[in-house]
Short mmCIF file of C-alpha atoms in Angstrom, two decimals:
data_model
loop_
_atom_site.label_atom_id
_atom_site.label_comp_id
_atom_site.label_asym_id
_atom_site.label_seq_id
_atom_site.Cartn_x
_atom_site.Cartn_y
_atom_site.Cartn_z
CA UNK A 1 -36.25 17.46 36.46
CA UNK A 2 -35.83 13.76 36.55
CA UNK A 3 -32.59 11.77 35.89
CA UNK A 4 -33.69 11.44 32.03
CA UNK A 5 -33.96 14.74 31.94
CA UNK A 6 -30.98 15.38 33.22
CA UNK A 7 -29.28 13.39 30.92
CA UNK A 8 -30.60 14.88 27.55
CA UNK A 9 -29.49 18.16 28.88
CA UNK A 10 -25.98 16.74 29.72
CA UNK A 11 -26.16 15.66 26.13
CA UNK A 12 -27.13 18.93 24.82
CA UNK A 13 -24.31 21.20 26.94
CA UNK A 14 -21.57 18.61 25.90
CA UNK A 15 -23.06 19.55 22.03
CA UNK A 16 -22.32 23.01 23.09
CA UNK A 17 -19.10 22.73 24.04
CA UNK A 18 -17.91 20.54 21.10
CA UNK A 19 -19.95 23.21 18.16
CA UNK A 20 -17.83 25.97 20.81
CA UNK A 21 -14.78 24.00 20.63
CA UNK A 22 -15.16 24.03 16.51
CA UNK A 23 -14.96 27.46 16.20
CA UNK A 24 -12.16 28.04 18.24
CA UNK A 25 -9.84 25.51 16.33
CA UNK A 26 -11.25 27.05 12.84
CA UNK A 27 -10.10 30.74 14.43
CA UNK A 28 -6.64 28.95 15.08
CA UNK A 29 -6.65 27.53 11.32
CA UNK A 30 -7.40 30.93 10.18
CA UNK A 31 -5.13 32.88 11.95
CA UNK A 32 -2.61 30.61 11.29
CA UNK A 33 -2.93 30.43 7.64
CA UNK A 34 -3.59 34.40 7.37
CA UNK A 35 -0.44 35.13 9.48
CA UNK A 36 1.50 32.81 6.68
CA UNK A 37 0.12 34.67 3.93
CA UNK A 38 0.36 38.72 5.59
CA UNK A 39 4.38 37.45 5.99
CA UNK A 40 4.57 36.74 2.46
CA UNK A 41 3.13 40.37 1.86
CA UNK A 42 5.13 41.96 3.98
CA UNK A 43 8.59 40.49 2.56
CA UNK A 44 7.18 41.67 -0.97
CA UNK A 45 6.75 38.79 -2.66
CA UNK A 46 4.43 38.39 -5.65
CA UNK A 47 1.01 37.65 -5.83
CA UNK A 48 1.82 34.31 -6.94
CA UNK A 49 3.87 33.65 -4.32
CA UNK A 50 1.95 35.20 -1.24
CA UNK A 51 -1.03 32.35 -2.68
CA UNK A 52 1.65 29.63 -2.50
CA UNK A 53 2.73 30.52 1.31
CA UNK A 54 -1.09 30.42 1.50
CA UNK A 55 -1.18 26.94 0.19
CA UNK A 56 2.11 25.68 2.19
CA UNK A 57 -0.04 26.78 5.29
CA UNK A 58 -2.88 24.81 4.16
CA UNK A 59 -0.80 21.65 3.48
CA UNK A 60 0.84 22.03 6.77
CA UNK A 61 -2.41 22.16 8.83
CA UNK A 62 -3.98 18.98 6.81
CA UNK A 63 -0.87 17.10 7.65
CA UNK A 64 -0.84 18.71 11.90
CA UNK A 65 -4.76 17.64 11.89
CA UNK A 66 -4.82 14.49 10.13
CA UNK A 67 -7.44 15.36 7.18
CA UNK A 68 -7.80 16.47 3.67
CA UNK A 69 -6.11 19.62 2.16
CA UNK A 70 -9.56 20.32 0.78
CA UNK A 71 -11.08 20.32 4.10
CA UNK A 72 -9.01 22.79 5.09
CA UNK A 73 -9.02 24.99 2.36
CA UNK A 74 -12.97 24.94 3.05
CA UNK A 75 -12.85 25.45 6.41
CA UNK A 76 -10.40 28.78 6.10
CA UNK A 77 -12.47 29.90 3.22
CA UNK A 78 -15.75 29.56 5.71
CA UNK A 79 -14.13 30.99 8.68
CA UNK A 80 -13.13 33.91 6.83
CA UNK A 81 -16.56 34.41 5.49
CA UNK A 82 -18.55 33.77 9.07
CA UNK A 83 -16.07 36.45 10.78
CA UNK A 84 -16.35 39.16 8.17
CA UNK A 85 -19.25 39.17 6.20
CA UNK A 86 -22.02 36.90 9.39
CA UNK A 87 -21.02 38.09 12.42
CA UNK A 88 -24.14 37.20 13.86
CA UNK A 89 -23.49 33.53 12.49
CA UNK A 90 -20.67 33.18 13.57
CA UNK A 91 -20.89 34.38 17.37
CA UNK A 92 -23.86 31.52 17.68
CA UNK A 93 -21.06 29.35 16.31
CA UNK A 94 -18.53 30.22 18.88
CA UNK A 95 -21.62 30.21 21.67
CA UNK A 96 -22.05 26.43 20.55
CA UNK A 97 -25.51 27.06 18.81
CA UNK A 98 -24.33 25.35 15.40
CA UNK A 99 -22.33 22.93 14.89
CA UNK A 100 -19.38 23.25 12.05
CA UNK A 101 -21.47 21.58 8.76
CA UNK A 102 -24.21 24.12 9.82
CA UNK A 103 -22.03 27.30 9.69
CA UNK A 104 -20.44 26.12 6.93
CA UNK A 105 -23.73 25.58 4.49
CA UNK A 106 -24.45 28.95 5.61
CA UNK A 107 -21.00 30.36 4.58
CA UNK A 108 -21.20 28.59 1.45
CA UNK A 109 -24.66 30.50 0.07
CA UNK A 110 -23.04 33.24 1.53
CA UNK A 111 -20.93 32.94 -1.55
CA UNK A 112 -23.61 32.92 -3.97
CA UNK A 113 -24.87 35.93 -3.41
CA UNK A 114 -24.06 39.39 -4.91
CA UNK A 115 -25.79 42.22 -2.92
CA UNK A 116 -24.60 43.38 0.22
CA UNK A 117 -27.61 43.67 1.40
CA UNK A 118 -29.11 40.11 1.21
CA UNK A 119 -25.47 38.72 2.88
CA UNK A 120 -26.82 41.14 5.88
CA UNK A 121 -30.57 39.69 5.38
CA UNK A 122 -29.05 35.85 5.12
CA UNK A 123 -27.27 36.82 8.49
CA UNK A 124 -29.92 38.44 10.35
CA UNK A 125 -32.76 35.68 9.36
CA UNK A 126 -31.14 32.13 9.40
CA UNK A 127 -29.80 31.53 12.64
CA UNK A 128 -32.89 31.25 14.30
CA UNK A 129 -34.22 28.26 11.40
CA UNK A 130 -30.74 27.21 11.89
CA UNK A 131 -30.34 26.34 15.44
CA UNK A 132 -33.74 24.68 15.50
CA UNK A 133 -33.89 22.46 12.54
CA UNK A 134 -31.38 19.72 11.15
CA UNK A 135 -28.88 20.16 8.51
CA UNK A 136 -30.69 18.67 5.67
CA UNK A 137 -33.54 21.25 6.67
CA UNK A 138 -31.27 24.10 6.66
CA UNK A 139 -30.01 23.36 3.05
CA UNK A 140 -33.51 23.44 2.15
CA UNK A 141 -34.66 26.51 3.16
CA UNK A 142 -31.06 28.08 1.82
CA UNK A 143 -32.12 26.83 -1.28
CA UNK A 144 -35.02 28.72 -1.25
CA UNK A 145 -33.61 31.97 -0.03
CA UNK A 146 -31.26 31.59 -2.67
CA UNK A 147 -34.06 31.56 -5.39
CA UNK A 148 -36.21 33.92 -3.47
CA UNK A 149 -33.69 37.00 -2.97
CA UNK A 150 -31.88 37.09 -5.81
CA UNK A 151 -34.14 35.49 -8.26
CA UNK A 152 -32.50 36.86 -11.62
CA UNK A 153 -29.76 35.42 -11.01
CA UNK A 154 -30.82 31.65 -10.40
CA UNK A 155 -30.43 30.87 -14.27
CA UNK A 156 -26.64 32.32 -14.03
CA UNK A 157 -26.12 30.19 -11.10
CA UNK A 158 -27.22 27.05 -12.79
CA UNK A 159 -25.41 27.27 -15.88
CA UNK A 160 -22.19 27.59 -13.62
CA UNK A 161 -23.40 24.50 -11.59
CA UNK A 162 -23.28 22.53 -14.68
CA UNK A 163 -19.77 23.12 -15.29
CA UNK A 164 -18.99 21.16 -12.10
CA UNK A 165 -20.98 18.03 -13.06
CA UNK A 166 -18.53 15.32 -12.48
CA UNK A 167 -18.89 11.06 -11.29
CA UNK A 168 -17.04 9.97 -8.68
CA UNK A 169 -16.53 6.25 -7.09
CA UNK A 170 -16.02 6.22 -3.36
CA UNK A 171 -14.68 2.70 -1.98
CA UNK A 172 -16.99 1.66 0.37
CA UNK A 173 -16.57 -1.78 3.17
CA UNK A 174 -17.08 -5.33 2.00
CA UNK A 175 -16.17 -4.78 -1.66
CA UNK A 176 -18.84 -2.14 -2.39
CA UNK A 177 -18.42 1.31 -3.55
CA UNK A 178 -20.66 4.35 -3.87
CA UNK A 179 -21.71 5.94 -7.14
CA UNK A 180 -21.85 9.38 -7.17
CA UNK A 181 -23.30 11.52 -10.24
CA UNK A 182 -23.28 15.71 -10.51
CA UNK A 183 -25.82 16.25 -12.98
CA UNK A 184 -28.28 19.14 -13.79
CA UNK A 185 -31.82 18.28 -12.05
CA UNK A 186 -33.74 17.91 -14.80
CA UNK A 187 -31.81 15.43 -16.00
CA UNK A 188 -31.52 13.33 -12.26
CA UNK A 189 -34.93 13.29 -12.23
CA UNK A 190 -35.90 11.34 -15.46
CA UNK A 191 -32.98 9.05 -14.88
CA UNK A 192 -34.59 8.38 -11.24
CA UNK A 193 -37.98 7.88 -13.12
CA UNK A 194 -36.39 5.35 -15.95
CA UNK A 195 -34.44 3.50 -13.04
CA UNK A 196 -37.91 3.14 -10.71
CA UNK A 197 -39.70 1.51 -14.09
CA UNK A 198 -36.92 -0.59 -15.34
CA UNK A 199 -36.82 -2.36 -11.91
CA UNK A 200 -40.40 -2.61 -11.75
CA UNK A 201 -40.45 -4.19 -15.21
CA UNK A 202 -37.37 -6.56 -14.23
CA UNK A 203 -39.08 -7.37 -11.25
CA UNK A 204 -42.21 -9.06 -12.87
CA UNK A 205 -40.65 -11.08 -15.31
CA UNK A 206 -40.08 -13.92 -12.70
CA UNK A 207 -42.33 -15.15 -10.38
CA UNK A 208 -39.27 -15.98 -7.89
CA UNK A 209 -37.51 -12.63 -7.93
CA UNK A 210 -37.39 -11.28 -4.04
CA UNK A 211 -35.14 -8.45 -4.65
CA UNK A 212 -36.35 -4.87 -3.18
CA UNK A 213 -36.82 -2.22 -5.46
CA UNK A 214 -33.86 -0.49 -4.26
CA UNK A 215 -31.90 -4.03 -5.41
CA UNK A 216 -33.53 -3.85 -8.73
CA UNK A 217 -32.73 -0.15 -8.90
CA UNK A 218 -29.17 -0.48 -8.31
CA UNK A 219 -28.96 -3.94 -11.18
CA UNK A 220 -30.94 -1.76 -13.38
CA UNK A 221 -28.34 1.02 -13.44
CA UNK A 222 -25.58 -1.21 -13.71
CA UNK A 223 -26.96 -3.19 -16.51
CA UNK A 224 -27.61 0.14 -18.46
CA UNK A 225 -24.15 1.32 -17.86
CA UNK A 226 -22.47 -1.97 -18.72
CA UNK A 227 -25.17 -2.68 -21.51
CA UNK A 228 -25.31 -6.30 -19.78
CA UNK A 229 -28.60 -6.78 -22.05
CA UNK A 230 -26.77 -6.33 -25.53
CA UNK A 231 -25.21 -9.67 -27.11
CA UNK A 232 -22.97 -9.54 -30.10
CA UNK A 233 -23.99 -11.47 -33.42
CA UNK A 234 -22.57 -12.14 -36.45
CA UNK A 235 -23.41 -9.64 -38.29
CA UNK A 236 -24.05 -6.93 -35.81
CA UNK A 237 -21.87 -6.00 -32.68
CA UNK A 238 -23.42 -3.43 -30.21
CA UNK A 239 -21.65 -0.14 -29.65
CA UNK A 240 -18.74 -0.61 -27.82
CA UNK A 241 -17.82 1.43 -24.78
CA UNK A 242 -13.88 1.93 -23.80
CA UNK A 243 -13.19 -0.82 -21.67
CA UNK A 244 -16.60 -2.93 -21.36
CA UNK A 245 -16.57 -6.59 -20.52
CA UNK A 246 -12.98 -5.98 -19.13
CA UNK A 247 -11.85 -5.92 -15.47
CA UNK A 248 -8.56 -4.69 -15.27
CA UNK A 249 -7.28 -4.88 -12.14
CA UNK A 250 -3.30 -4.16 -10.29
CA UNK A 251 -2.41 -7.00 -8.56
CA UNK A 252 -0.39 -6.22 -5.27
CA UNK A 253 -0.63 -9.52 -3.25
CA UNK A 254 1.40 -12.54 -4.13
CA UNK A 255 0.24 -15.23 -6.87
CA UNK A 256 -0.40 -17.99 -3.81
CA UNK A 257 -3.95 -15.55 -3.71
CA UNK A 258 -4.41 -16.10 -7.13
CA UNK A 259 -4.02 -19.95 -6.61
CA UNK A 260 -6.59 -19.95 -3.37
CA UNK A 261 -3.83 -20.43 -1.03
CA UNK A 262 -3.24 -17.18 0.40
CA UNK A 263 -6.13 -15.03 2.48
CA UNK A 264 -3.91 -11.94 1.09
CA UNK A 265 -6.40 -9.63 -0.55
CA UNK A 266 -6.30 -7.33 -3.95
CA UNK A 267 -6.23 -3.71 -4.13
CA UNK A 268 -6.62 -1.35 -6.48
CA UNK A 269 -4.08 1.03 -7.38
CA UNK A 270 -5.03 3.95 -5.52
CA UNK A 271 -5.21 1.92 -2.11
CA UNK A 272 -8.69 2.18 -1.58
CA UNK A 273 -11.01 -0.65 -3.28
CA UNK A 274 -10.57 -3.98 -1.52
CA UNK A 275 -11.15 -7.34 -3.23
CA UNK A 276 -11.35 -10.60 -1.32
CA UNK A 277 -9.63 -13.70 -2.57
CA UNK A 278 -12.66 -14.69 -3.48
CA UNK A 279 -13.43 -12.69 -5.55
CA UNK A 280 -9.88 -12.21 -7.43
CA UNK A 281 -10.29 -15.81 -7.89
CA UNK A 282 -13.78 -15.20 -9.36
CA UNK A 283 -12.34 -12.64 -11.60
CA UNK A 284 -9.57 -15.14 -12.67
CA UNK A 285 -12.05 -17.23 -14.47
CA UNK A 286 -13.95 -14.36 -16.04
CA UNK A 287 -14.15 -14.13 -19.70
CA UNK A 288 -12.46 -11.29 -20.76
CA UNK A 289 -10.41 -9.90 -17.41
CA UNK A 290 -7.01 -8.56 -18.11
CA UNK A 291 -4.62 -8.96 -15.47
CA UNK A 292 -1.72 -6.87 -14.55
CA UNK A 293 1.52 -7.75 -12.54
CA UNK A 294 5.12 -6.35 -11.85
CA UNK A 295 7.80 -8.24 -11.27
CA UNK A 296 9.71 -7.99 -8.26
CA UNK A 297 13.15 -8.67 -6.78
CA UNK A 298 13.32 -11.53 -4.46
CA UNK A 299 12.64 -8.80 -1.24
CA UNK A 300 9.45 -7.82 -3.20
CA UNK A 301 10.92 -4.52 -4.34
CA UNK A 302 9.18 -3.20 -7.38
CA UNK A 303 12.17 -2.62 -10.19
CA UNK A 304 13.15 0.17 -12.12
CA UNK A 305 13.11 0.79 -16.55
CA UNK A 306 15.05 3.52 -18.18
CA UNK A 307 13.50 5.37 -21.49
CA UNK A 308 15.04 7.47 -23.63
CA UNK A 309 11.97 10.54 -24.19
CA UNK A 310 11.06 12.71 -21.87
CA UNK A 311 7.55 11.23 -21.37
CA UNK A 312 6.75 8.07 -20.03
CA UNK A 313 5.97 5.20 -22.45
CA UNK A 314 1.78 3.93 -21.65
CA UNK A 315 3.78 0.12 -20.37
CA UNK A 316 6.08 2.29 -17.98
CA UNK A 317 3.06 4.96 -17.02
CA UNK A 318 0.89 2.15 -16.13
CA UNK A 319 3.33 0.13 -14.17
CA UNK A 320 4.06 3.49 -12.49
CA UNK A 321 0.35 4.13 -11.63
CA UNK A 322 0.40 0.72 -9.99
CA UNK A 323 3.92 1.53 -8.36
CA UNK A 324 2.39 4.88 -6.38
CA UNK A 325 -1.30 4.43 -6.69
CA UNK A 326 -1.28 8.16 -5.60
CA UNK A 327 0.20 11.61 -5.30
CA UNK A 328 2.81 11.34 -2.63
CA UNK A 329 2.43 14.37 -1.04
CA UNK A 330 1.31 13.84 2.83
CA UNK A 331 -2.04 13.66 3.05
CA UNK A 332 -3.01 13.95 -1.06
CA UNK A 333 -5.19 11.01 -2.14
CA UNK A 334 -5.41 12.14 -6.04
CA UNK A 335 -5.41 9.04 -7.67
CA UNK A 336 -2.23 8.31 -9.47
CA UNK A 337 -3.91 8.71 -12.80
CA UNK A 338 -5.22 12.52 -12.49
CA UNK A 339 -1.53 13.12 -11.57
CA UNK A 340 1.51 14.26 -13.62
CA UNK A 341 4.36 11.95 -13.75
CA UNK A 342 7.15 14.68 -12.35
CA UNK A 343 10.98 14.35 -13.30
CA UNK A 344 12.21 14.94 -9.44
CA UNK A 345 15.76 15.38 -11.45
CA UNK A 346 14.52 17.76 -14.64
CA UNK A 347 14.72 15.70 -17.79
CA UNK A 348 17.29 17.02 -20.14
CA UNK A 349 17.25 15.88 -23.23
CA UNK A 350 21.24 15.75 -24.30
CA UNK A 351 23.17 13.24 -22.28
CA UNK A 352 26.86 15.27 -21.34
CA UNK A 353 29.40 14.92 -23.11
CA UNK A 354 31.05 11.52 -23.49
CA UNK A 355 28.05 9.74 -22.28
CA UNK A 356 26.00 7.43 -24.61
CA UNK A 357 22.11 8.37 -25.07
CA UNK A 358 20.20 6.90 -22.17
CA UNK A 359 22.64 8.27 -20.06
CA UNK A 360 21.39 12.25 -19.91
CA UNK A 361 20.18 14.06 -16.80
CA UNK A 362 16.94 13.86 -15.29
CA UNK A 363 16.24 10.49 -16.74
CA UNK A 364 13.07 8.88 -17.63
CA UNK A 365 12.65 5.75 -15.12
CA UNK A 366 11.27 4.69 -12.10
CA UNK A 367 13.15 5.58 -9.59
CA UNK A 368 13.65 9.07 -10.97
CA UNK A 369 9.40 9.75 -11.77
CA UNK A 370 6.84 10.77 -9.02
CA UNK A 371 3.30 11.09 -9.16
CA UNK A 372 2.21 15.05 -8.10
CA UNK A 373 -0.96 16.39 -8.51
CA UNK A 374 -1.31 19.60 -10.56
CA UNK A 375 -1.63 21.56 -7.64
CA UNK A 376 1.19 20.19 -5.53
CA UNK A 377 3.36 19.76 -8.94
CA UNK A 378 2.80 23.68 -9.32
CA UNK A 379 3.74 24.50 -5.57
CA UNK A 380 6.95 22.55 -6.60
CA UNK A 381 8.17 23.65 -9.42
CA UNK A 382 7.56 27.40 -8.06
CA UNK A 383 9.92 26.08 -4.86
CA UNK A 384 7.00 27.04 -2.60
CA UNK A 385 7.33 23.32 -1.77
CA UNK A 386 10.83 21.52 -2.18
CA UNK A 387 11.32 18.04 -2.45
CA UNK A 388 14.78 16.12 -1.77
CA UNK A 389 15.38 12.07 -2.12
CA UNK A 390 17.54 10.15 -0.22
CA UNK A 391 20.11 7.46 -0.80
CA UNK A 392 17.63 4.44 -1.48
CA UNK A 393 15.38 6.96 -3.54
CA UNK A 394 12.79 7.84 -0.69
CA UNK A 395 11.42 11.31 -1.59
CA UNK A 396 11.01 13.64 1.29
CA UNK A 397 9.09 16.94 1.29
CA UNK A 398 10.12 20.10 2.77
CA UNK A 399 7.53 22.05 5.06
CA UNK A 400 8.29 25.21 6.50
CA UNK A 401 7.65 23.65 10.23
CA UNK A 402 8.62 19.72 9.35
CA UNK A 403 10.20 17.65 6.83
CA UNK A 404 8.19 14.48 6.05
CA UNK A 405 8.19 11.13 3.74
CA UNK A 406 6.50 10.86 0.68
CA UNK A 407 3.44 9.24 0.76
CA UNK A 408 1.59 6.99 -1.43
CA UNK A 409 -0.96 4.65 -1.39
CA UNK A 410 1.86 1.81 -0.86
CA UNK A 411 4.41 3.77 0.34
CA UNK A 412 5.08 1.17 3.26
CA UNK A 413 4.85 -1.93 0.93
CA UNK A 414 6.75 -1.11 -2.31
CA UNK A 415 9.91 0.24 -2.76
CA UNK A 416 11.94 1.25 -6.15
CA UNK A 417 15.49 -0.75 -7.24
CA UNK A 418 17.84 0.26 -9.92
CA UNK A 419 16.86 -2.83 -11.92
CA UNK A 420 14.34 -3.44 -15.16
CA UNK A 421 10.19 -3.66 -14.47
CA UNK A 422 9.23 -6.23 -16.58
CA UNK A 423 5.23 -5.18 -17.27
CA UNK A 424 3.01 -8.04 -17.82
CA UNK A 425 -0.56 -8.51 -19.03
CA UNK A 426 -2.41 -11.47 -19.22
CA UNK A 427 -5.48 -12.22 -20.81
CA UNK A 428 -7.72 -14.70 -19.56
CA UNK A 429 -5.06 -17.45 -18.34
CA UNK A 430 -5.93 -19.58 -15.42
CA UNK A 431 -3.71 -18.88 -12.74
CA UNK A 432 -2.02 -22.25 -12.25
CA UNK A 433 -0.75 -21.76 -16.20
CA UNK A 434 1.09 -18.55 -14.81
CA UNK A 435 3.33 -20.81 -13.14
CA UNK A 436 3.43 -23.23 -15.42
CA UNK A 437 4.55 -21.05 -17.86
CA UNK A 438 6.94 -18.89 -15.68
CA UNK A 439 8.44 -22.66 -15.12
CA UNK A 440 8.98 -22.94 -18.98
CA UNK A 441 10.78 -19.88 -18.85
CA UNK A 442 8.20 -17.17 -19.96
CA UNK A 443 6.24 -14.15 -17.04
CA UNK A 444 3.26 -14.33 -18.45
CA UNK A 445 1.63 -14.56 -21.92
CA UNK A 446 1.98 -11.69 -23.85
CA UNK A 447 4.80 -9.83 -21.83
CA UNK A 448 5.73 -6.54 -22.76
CA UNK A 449 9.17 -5.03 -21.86
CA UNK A 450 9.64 -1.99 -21.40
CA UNK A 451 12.64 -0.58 -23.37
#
């Protein structure tokens, strides 16, 4: 063997030893989680509350490791499946013959099907396509076992896959972001077919265009979604979708970005799309882009607004969305606006007695509202998870192992003040005229404050 050789064999043992090393820590998540939830049994608790333990363990894994609760929740669900129902799977996993994503593909059709007998014949027949072939190759030819074992029960399976169709936007590096559609086949594969002739077409209408297709592609989907080719008339308007032709974006940086003399860049309420000064000042100019600021105290503190009902007004909710930008749970990244707005002090709607209205518990503002997810919101108000604040109105959650801060998109740059948010929109203003008019005495045109 010569020192190449050698090498690429190194390569392949080290592989071995990381797939090896995979398993192990998912048999530590699992026992882990499964000791949690047999505890919770044995006390006698409900079957509620032995899930919630369940969950708590979860949580408090995603926040020891560093990664998503859903990744966790997967990987237990897996594990659990690869130990019980493919043992033959899963002692090539803890051998090092598949990696993690491979075992976990294979877990996951696992689920799908409903005789015992094909689970056996999935675990007896894949490993050897499996620890020769890449992952994209493996989800192929589960695919087809799928289909080919349990054939009547393809259609069932695809009228359940279409309740999960769903769009998601994943910020991406250098202001890009990915485009993500769930959609029935059928459907993906004329929309791939219009896409590849619109950008054809586009691209032969000038001599000088050098996009690739891919390029046109991508501008051809955009322009559909955004109907960039409709123009409004007198006497006909196109069909207008909620929100087109406005960019609406939460400005967190200071104004000098605004006025091109701060490098400070924009970001978008959850935390995660970027925009360069450039291209805030770009927007700036743009016909038709609203933007949205909160006024701060002179530290940069975002401040507070009482209301009297028990829900948030939309001025208050929005400002709130920009406040948190997320659930502040460790480790949750639901954006702020999938979240409930939670009362950490439950709203009661009559004040005591003596005390004027605005005064009652649990009060609508700020500094007393939290964005939770539905999930973590349940695991609250249940008390499988408590909560507590401290004196500057820091929330901190309660693990069975650790106590940690809240976190939230800007958890380390905003903080909440006892004092009114003033919520301001402005519609296509230059932004030299914001200070202009702030200097006249005015935030912005068309403020709105909050009651």
């Amino acid at each position: 063997m010569n020192p190449t050789d050698t090498l690429l064999a190194d390569a392949a043992a080290a592989s071995a030893r990381v797939w090896a090393g995979e398993a192990e820590q998912a048999r530590a998540v699992l026992r882990f989680v499964e000791t949690r939830r047999t505890d919770a049994l044995a006390q006698g608790l409900s079957a509620r509350q032995v899930e919630d333990a369940r969950q708590v363990a979860i949580l408090e894994v995603a926040v020891e490791l560093h990664v998503a609760t859903a990744l966790i929740s997967n990987l237990v669900s897996a594990t659990r499946t690869l130990v019980m129902d493919l043992p033959t799977v899963w002692a090539a996993h803890v051998r090092g013959e598949v990696d993690r994503a491979k075992a976990r593909e294979i877990a996951s059709t696992a689920w799908k099907l409903h005789a015992p007998q094909n689970l056996a014949r999935l675990d007896e027949t894949v490993l050897a396509y499996a620890a020769s072939h890449t992952l994209g190759q493996l989800k192929g030819w589960l695919r087809r076992f799928l289909v080919r074992v349990e054939p009547d029960h393809a259609i069932e399976r695809r009228k359940a896959a279409q309740q999960d169709r769903t769009v998601t936007i994943t910020a991406l590096d250098d202001g890009m972001s990915l485009l993500q559609a769930l959609i029935p086949t059928a459907d993906a594969l004329l929309i791939e077919r219009d896409l590849t002739l619109a950008a054809k077409t586009s691209r032969t209408q000038t001599l000088d265009d050098d996009r690739t297709l891919a390029q046109a592609r991508a501008d051809a989907l955009v322009d559909t979604l955004l109907h960039k080719d409709e123009t409004d008339t007198a006497d006909h308007a196109p069909v207008s979708a909620s929100g087109r032709g406005r960019f609406h974006v939460g400005v967190t940086v200071s104004l000098a970005t605004l006025l091109g003399v701060s490098s400070e860049p924009g970001v978008s309420a959850d935390g995660q799309h970027v925009l360069d000064p450039a291209l805030l000042a770009e927007l700036a100019t743009a016909e038709g882009t609203l933007f949205s600021r909160l006024l701060t105290d002179e530290n940069g503190g975002i401040l507070d607004v009482t209301e009297l009902g028990r829900f948030p007004t939309q001025p208050l909710r929005r400002a709130l969305n920009l406040i948190d930008g997320t659930c502040d749970v460790p480790g949750c990244t639901r954006p702020a606006i999938a979240c409930d707005a939670d009362h950490q002090i439950p709203y009661d709607p009559h004040p005591p007695p003596g005390q004027p209205p605005g005064q009652q518990r649990g009060p609508t503002e700020a500094a007393n509202l939290h964005h939770r997810c539905p999930p973590h919101h349940g695991l609250k108000t249940r008390g499988a998870l408590t909560v507590s604040h401290d004196q500057d109105g820091n929330a901190h959650w309660h693990l069975p192992t650790r106590t940690l801060p809240a976190e939230t998109a800007f958890t380390r740059a905003w903080t909440r003040r006892d004092r009114t948010i003033q919520f301001v929109e402005i519609h296509h203003v230059d932004p030299r005229h914001i200070v202009e008019h702030r200097r006249r005495g005015g935030p912005g045109r068309r403020a709105a404050q909050a009651p």
